[in-house]
Structure formats: C-alpha cells, structure tokens
XYZ file of C-alpha atoms in Angstrom:
215
model
C 7.384 47.764 -18.425
C 5.887 44.883 -16.442
C 4.614 45.427 -12.931
C 2.178 44.386 -10.260
C 1.518 45.906 -6.882
C 0.361 44.625 -3.516
C -0.710 46.693 -0.554
C 0.375 45.609 2.929
C -0.716 47.317 6.142
C 1.521 46.940 9.182
C 0.494 48.065 12.630
C 3.459 47.341 14.898
C 5.260 50.545 13.885
C 2.164 52.712 14.222
C -1.547 52.387 13.513
C -1.357 54.635 10.466
C 1.799 53.263 8.872
C 1.456 51.389 5.607
C 3.773 49.679 3.167
C 2.866 49.768 -0.507
C 4.777 47.275 -2.609
C 5.234 47.587 -6.353
C 6.760 44.690 -8.285
C 8.526 46.277 -11.238
C 10.236 45.307 -14.461
C 11.362 42.106 -16.116
C 13.304 41.106 -12.992
C 10.227 41.688 -10.802
C 12.106 43.675 -8.176
C 10.234 45.025 -5.185
C 9.890 48.756 -4.677
C 8.429 49.748 -1.301
C 6.765 52.998 -0.306
C 6.483 53.245 3.481
C 4.230 56.060 4.630
C 2.480 57.521 7.628
C 0.572 60.801 7.951
C 1.491 61.853 4.395
C 5.236 61.404 4.954
C 7.042 58.564 3.227
C 10.280 56.985 2.165
C 10.988 54.672 -0.739
C 13.127 51.540 -0.908
C 14.714 50.418 -4.203
C 12.800 52.104 -7.043
C 14.248 49.772 -9.654
C 12.439 50.958 -12.764
C 10.693 54.122 -13.875
C 7.012 53.582 -13.187
C 4.007 55.815 -13.746
C 2.176 53.669 -11.212
C 4.645 54.612 -8.491
C 4.488 58.282 -9.490
C 0.695 58.254 -9.586
C 0.542 56.678 -6.135
C 2.822 59.364 -4.676
C 0.644 62.072 -6.227
C -2.671 60.462 -5.328
C -1.680 60.041 -1.686
C -0.063 63.514 -1.657
C 3.064 62.048 -0.072
C 6.081 64.013 1.066
C 9.025 61.742 0.230
C 11.653 62.105 2.943
C 14.205 59.845 1.314
C 15.027 57.136 -1.198
C 17.120 54.245 0.125
C 18.992 51.844 -2.160
C 19.853 48.514 -0.570
C 22.498 47.908 -3.247
C 23.574 49.160 -6.629
C 22.244 46.671 -9.177
C 20.255 48.237 -12.020
C 16.957 46.507 -11.248
C 16.954 48.313 -7.883
C 18.051 51.797 -8.942
C 16.622 52.495 -12.402
C 13.727 54.632 -11.167
C 15.717 56.846 -8.791
C 16.177 59.765 -11.167
C 12.464 59.918 -12.012
C 11.396 60.044 -8.377
C 14.133 62.430 -7.297
C 13.191 64.863 -10.073
C 9.546 64.639 -8.980
C 10.067 64.951 -5.228
C 13.562 66.287 -4.538
C 14.050 63.485 -2.003
C 17.486 62.722 -0.573
C 18.984 59.550 -2.054
C 20.971 57.178 0.195
C 23.146 54.365 -1.177
C 25.958 52.077 0.047
C 29.401 53.451 -0.722
C 30.803 49.991 -1.476
C 28.449 49.686 -4.478
C 29.451 53.009 -6.004
C 30.893 51.142 -8.994
C 27.319 50.280 -10.128
C 26.029 53.836 -9.741
C 28.721 56.144 -11.090
C 30.623 56.407 -14.360
C 32.085 52.902 -14.556
C 31.079 50.399 -17.277
C 29.137 48.435 -14.645
C 26.501 51.169 -14.532
C 23.866 49.890 -16.987
C 21.392 52.766 -16.481
C 23.207 55.100 -18.925
C 23.469 57.970 -16.438
C 25.002 58.538 -13.026
C 22.522 57.707 -10.279
C 21.975 60.914 -8.240
C 23.130 59.752 -4.803
C 23.234 62.446 -2.099
C 24.425 60.445 0.921
C 26.745 57.441 0.846
C 26.168 55.054 3.755
C 28.239 52.353 5.419
C 27.854 49.735 8.122
C 25.984 50.894 11.262
C 25.072 54.300 9.853
C 21.644 55.549 10.901
C 19.137 57.237 8.609
C 15.953 58.915 9.818
C 12.572 58.339 8.202
C 9.086 58.933 9.628
C 10.539 59.903 12.984
C 12.297 56.541 13.330
C 15.945 55.550 13.332
C 16.771 52.984 10.640
C 20.177 51.345 10.933
C 22.263 50.217 7.976
C 23.877 46.777 8.136
C 26.343 45.774 5.450
C 25.539 42.323 4.058
C 27.941 41.695 1.165
C 27.820 38.585 -0.956
C 25.201 39.284 -3.632
C 27.014 42.554 -4.251
C 30.047 43.946 -2.471
C 27.994 46.832 -1.073
C 24.780 44.998 -0.252
C 22.927 46.238 2.839
C 19.795 45.715 4.845
C 17.868 48.537 6.504
C 16.383 47.816 9.943
C 14.156 49.397 12.589
C 11.872 47.962 15.268
C 11.662 44.376 13.969
C 11.194 45.556 10.381
C 13.901 44.779 7.828
C 14.293 45.612 4.161
C 16.737 42.950 3.054
C 17.433 43.871 -0.566
C 18.890 40.901 -2.420
C 20.614 39.329 0.576
C 17.742 37.264 1.987
C 14.541 36.126 0.281
C 11.654 33.851 1.246
C 13.377 30.444 1.360
C 16.157 31.684 -0.893
C 19.136 34.055 -1.047
C 20.660 36.464 -3.556
C 22.599 35.250 -6.567
C 26.351 34.904 -6.234
C 27.315 34.488 -9.897
C 27.503 38.221 -10.650
C 30.517 40.564 -10.693
C 31.760 41.260 -7.144
C 29.471 38.611 -5.634
C 30.790 35.828 -3.423
C 28.997 32.699 -2.153
C 31.187 32.385 0.948
C 30.756 36.029 1.911
C 26.962 35.921 1.619
C 26.880 33.025 4.082
C 28.785 35.170 6.585
C 26.257 37.966 6.016
C 23.325 35.638 6.606
C 24.815 34.309 9.828
C 25.254 37.896 10.971
C 21.571 38.616 10.389
C 20.522 35.498 12.266
C 22.718 36.430 15.218
C 21.624 40.068 15.386
C 17.854 39.867 14.883
C 15.149 37.899 16.629
C 12.903 35.361 14.974
C 9.908 37.729 14.843
C 11.706 40.256 12.631
C 9.657 40.864 9.496
C 11.729 40.759 6.323
C 10.690 42.609 3.176
C 13.034 41.350 0.420
C 14.123 42.773 -2.904
C 12.245 40.036 -4.772
C 9.359 37.803 -3.770
C 7.122 37.780 -0.733
C 7.776 38.833 2.876
C 9.164 36.413 5.416
C 10.615 36.375 8.926
C 14.038 35.655 10.324
C 12.622 32.703 12.238
C 11.089 31.152 9.127
C 14.351 31.431 7.205
C 16.359 29.913 10.041
C 14.114 26.869 9.880
C 13.242 26.458 6.215
C 15.755 28.233 3.962
C 17.614 25.444 2.082
C 20.376 27.762 0.840
C 21.725 28.629 4.276
C 24.589 26.489 5.512
C 24.064 25.360 9.077
C-alpha cells in the first residue's frame, strides 16, 4: 500500500479543530480525519491503512461518523477496517449503492457496511456542526459534496484546476458541468475545498483558473 500524509490546521471552524489528510493507495485518494477535542469524523477512507488506524489510536479519537462522498472503490476500501475498530456510523449516497452492495460493480469483494443512506440536502451532524449533503452527479451518479461553514469536502467532483473523470460507468460529462455550476452558484469564493485527490483549493480559484469548466 502506498501512502503519504499531510497535516493541515484550520482555525475558522474553531481554534482546536484540525484536519489530518492521508493520501492512500495507488490512486492516491485523500482520506480526511477532522477532529476537535478528541471527537472526529472521517471522509473517504479509500484503503485499509495502519497509519490511519494508528493515528486514531494515538490521538485517542472518538469517531462520530464515516462519510463517503461517492461509491468508487478508492474511496471506500478502508470503511470496514475503521468501522470494526470504532463502531462509527457510516453515511453514503443512496444513488451510488450499486458500487457498495452486491452488484458486480463492487470491486471490494464485500458489501460496504453503510448505516445511513443520504440524498440531496440531507444534514449530518459531526463535531456539533451541521454538514449538508449536496448531490453533484457526473463523476458518479451518486457523487456528493459535504459542506459546513465555508468548508467543503468535494469528493471527485471538483479538484484543484481539474474535475472528476467522466469515462467511467454511470459518469456523464454534461451532468458534471451542471453540478459544477450548481456549486459555483451556491457557495462563495472563499469556500475552502478539500478534494478527493490532490491539494486543497477554493471556489473562487476554480472559477477563475479551472480549464475544465465550461463558461
């Protein structure tokens, strides 16, 4: 298993809140652990990782939930490991169930243990905050972003100066453009974006510099 990890401290959601980013697996997908005062939630644990497990144990974190932005295997492969360790509730978009259940599209070899299926405009609660789910299909039919207080986890919808692939089953290049326009209309330029691959960005930067977005 290939991985790196980068620690990022953010202060606009609280002086003690931190985001730990692990870059996991051959596809270098981002797994985020967001924590404050020993409580945490995890975004997209894509691969089993002893480094992620060791970090949870070392920091003595209580994992309140695991959120999957979409169902592709490089974003869900570590769910079972973390759920067995922590008992955390797993949230995933209902429109990507085909990647997570018993269909041939599930490449993980077991059913991903989802507890709560989410849809557009649902709200999940982590660290005393309300995070809203926004459906952003295009890379996958069930792709979502998770948003609260100018902080967005964008999965594989929006990257730094790029966007998610649209050559996969159930992806659609026209639909992802609609999803991107929705994000640009809903969120202000200062919104921090933590993507499923690559480095963080902002909505404002992508409006100005992303060459894959049709004006």
